[in-house]
Every structure is written in C-alpha cells, then in structure tokens.
mmCIF file of C-alpha atoms in Angstrom:
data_model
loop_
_atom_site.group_PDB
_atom_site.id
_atom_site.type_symbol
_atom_site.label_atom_id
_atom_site.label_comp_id
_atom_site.label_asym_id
_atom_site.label_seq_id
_atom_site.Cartn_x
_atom_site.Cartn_y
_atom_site.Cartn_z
ATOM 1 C CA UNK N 1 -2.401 -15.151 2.257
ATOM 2 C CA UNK N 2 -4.242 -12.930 0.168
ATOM 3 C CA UNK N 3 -2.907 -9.185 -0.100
ATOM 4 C CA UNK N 4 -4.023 -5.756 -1.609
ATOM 5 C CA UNK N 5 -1.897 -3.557 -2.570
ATOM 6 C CA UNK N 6 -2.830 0.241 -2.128
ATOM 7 C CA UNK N 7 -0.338 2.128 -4.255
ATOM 8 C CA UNK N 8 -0.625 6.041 -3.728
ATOM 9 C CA UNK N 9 0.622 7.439 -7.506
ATOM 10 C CA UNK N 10 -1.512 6.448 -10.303
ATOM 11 C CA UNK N 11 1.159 7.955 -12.827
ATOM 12 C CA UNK N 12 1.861 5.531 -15.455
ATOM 13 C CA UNK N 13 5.546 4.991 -14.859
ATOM 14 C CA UNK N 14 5.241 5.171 -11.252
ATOM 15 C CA UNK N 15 7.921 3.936 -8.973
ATOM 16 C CA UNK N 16 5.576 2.592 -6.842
ATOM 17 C CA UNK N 17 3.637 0.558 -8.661
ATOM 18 C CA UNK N 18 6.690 -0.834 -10.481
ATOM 19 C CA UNK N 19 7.410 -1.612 -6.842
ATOM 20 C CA UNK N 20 4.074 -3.546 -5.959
ATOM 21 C CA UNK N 21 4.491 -5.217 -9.212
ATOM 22 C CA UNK N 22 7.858 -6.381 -8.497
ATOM 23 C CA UNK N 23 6.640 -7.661 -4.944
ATOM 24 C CA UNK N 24 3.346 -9.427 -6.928
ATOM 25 C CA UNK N 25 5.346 -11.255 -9.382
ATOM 26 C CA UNK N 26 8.283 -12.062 -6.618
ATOM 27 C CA UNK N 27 6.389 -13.590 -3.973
ATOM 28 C CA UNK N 28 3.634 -15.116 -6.318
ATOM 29 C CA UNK N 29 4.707 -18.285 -4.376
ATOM 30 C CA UNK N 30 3.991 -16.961 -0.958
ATOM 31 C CA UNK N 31 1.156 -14.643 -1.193
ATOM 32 C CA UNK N 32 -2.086 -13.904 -3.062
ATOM 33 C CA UNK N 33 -1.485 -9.916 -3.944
ATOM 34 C CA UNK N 34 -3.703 -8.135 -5.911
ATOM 35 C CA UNK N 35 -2.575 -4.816 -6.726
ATOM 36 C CA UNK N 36 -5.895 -2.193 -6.989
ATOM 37 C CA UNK N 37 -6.477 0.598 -8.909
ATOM 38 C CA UNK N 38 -7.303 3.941 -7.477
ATOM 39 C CA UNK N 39 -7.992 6.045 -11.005
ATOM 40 C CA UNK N 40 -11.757 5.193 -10.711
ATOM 41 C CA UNK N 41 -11.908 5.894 -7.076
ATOM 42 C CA UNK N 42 -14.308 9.515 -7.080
ATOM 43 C CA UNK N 43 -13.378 12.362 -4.355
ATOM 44 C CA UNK N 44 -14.612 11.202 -1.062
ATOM 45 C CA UNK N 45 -17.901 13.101 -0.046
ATOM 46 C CA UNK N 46 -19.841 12.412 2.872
ATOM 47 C CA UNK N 47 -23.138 13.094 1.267
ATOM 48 C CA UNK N 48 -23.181 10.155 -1.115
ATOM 49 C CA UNK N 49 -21.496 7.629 1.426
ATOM 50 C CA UNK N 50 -24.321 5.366 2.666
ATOM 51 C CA UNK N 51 -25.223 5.407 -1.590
ATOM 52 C CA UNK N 52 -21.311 5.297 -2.579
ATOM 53 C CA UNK N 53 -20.813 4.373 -6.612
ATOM 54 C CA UNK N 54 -20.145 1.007 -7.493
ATOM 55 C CA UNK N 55 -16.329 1.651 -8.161
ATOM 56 C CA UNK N 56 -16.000 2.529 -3.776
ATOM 57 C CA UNK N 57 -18.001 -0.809 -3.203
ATOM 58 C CA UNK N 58 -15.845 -3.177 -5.629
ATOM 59 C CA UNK N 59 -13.218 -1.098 -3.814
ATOM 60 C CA UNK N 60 -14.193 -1.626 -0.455
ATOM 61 C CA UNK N 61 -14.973 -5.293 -0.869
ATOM 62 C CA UNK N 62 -11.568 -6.102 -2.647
ATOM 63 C CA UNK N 63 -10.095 -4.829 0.984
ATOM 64 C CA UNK N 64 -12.812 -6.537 2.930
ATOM 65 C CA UNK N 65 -11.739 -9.844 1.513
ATOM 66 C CA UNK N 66 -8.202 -9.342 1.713
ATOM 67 C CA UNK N 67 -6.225 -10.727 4.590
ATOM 68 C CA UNK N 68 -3.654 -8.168 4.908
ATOM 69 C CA UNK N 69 -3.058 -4.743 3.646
ATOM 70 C CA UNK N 70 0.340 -3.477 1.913
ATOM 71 C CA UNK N 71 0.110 0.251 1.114
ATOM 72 C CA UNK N 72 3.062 1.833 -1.282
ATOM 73 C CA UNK N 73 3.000 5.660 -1.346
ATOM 74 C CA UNK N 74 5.165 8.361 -3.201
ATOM 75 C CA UNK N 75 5.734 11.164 -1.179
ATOM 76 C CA UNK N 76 4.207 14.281 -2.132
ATOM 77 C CA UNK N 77 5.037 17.540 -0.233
ATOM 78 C CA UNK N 78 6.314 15.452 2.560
ATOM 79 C CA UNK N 79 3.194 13.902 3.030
ATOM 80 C CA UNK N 80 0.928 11.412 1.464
ATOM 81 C CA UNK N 81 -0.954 11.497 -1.889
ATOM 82 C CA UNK N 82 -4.074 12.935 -1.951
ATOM 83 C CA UNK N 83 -5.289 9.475 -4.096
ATOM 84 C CA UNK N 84 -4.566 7.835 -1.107
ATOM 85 C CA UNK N 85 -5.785 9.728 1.892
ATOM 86 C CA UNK N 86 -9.203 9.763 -0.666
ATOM 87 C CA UNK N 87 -9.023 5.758 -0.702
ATOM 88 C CA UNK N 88 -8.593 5.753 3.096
ATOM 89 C CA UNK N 89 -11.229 8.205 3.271
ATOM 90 C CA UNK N 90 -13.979 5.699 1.778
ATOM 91 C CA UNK N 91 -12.007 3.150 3.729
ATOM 92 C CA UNK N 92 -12.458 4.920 6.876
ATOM 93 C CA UNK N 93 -16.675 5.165 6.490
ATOM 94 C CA UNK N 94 -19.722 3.473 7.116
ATOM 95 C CA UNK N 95 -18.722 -0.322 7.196
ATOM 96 C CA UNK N 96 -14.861 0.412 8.293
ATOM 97 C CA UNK N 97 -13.356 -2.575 6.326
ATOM 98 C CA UNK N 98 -9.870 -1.402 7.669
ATOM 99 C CA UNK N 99 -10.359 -2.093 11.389
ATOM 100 C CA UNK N 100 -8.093 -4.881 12.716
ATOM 101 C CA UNK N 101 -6.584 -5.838 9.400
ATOM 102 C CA UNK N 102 -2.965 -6.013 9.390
ATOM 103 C CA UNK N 103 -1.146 -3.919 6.939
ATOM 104 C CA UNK N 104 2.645 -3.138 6.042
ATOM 105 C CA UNK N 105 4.094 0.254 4.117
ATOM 106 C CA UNK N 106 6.594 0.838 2.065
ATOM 107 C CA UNK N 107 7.673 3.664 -0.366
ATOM 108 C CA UNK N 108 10.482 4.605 -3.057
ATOM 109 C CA UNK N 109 11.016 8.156 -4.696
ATOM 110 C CA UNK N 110 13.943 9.192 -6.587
ATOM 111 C CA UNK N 111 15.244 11.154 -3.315
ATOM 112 C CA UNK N 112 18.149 9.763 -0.825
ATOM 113 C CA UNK N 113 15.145 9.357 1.464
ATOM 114 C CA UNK N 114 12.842 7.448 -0.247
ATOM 115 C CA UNK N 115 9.856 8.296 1.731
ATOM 116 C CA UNK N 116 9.953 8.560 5.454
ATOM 117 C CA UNK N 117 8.173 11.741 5.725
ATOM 118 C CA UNK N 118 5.102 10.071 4.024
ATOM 119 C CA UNK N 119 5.483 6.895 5.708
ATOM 120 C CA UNK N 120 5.070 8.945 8.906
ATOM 121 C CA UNK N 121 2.520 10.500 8.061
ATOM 122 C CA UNK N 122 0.480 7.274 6.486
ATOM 123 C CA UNK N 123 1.255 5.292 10.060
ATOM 124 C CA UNK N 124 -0.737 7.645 12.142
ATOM 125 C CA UNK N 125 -3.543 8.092 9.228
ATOM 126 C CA UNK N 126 -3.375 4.035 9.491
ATOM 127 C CA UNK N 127 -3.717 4.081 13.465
ATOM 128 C CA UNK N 128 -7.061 6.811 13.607
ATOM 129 C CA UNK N 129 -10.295 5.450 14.914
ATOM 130 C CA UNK N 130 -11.526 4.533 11.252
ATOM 131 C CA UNK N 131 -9.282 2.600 10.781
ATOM 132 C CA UNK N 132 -7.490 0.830 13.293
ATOM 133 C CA UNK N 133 -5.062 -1.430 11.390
ATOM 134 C CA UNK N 134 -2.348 -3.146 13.388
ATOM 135 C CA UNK N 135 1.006 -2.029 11.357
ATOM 136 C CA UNK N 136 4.335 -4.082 11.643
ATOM 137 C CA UNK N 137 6.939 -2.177 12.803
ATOM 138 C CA UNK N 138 10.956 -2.925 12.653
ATOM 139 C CA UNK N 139 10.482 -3.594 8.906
ATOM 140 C CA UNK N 140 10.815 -0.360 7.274
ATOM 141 C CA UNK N 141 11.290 0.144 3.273
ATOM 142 C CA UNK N 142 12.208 3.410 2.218
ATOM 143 C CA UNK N 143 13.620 2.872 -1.201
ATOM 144 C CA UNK N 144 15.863 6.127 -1.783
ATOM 145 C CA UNK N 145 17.353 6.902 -5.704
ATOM 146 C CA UNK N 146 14.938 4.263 -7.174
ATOM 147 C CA UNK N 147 15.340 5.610 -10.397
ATOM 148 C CA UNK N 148 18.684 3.573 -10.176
ATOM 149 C CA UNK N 149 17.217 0.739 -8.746
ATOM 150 C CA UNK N 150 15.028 -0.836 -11.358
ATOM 151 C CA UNK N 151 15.491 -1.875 -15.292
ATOM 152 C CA UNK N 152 13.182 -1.320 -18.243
ATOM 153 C CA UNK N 153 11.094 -4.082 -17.601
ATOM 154 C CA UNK N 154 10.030 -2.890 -13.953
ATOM 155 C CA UNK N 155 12.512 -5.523 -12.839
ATOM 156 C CA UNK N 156 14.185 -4.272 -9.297
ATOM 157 C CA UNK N 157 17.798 -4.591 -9.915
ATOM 158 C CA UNK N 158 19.258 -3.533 -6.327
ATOM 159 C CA UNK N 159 20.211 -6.603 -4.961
ATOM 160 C CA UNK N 160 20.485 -5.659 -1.463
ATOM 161 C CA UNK N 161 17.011 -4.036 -2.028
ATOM 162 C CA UNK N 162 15.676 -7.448 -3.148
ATOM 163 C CA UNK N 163 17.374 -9.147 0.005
ATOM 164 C CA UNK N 164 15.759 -6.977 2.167
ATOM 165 C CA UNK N 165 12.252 -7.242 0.482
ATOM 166 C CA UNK N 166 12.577 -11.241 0.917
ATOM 167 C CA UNK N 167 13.495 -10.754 4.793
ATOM 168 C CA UNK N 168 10.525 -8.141 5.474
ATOM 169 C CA UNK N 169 8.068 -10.170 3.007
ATOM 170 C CA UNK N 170 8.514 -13.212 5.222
ATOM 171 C CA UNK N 171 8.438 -10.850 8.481
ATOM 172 C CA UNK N 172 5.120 -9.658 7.197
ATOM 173 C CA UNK N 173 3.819 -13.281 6.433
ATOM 174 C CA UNK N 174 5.035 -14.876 9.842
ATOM 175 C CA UNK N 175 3.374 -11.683 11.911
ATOM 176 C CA UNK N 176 -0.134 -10.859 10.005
ATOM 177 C CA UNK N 177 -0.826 -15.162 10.512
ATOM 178 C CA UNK N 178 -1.912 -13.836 13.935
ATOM 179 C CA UNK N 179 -4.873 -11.467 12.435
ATOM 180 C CA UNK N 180 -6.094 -13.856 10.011
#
C-alpha cells in the first residue's frame, strides 16, 4: 500500500519525524511510505490557489497518488502545528485530494501525554468538508516521554511502543484495504 507521511515539526531532530522514519524503515515490508517534506510548502493564500507554486502541486500530487494518509504531529500550544494546518490548507482547496482517503494519526512529545490535545484537534480538522478523510479509530498512538524512547540512531527503543506500532500498523493495513 503506498503511504505519505505528513509530519507536523520540520525541526531537525524532531521526534516526529524520527517517528515516521522508524515506521518507514519498520514496515518497509508491508507498506510503500514516503515521508514528505513540508519546509518548501509557502503560507497558504487563497489568491494564488488556482496558480499554486510548483512545490503545492508536487505536494498535492504526492497525496493524490498515495493510498492512505498517516499524519504525525507535535503538539504545539495544545493544538496542531501551524506547518500542518498550512499543508491541510492547500490540501483542503481547489482539487481536494484529501476527500475519501483513509488516514491514521499519531504523535510523541517529550510530555506524559504525548499528544492528545493535538490529535483532537487534527481529527476534526481531518473530518471538515475539505477534506473528508475516513480516520481509524480504536488505534490511538500518543507516545508520552519520547525523549526516553528512542537511541541515537532514531532507532525506537520502547519495546512495548514497538509492539503496539506492529498491532496498529497491521490494523491500519487490514482497514484502509476497503478505500483503496
């Protein structure tokens, strides 16, 4: 199945992408995941959206062609990144490449909570008209203290963490079959 994964934080040591990372070189076997980039994404603007710059159309087609969505957000003030509500915001326009694709979140930050509040947040973003992607539920992954959770080389160390990522991974699989 191929994936893309939206990652919210484009920090260079970021948590999250050391978690879609992880889940790219993990499940190489049983998915196609292509993490993308959102540095050269520009600020959504409604003016230029019919003309968008290249970097929103490679963008846009990378999720077009995709089978499945998995989005990994920090959580910033509670809420989601603004990176990412500016991705969904070119998401969200003119051709509405989001609409009926199924995605999955997940989330770690260095907090007991990993990122619920965000999560939250990021489901009913997911569910708004522009959008419209079917979500699994039951499958959660807030990944709380993730500082202590992976090595040096991005490796995720938490073995009950991995566990859990190799039940919800196949969860995903079994369940987004029925959208592709």
């Amino acid at each position: 199945m191929k994936v893309v994964a939206i990652v919210g934080s484009i920090r260079k040591e970021s948590y999250n992408m050391q978690l879609a990372q992880f889940i790219q070189k993990r499940y190489t076997e049983k998915l196609d995941l292509e993490v993308l980039s959102l540095k050269d994404l520009p600020m959504y603007n409604q003016d230029i959206e019919n003309e968008a710059p290249q970097a929103v159309l490679d963008f846009k087609a990378k999720v077009k062609a995709a089978d499945a969505v998995l989005w990994v957000t920090p959580e910033y003030n509670g809420t989601v990144p603004g990176v990412m509500v500016n991705a969904i915001d070119w998401l969200s326009r003119v051709d509405k490449v989001m609409i009926g694709k199924p995605s999955i979140i997940m989330g770690a930050s260095m907090g007991n909570l990993g990122t619920v509040k965000a999560q939250l947040h990021l489901r009913d973003i997911l569910f708004s008209p522009g959008i419209n992607s079917p979500l699994l539920s039951g499958n959660d992954v807030y990944i709380g203290a993730v500082h202590t959770k992976f090595d040096e080389q991005g490796n995720l160390t938490d073995e009950g963490t991995v566990k859990f990522l190799d039940v919800v991974i196949d969860n995903f699989l079994s369940w987004a079959k029925k959208y592709v």
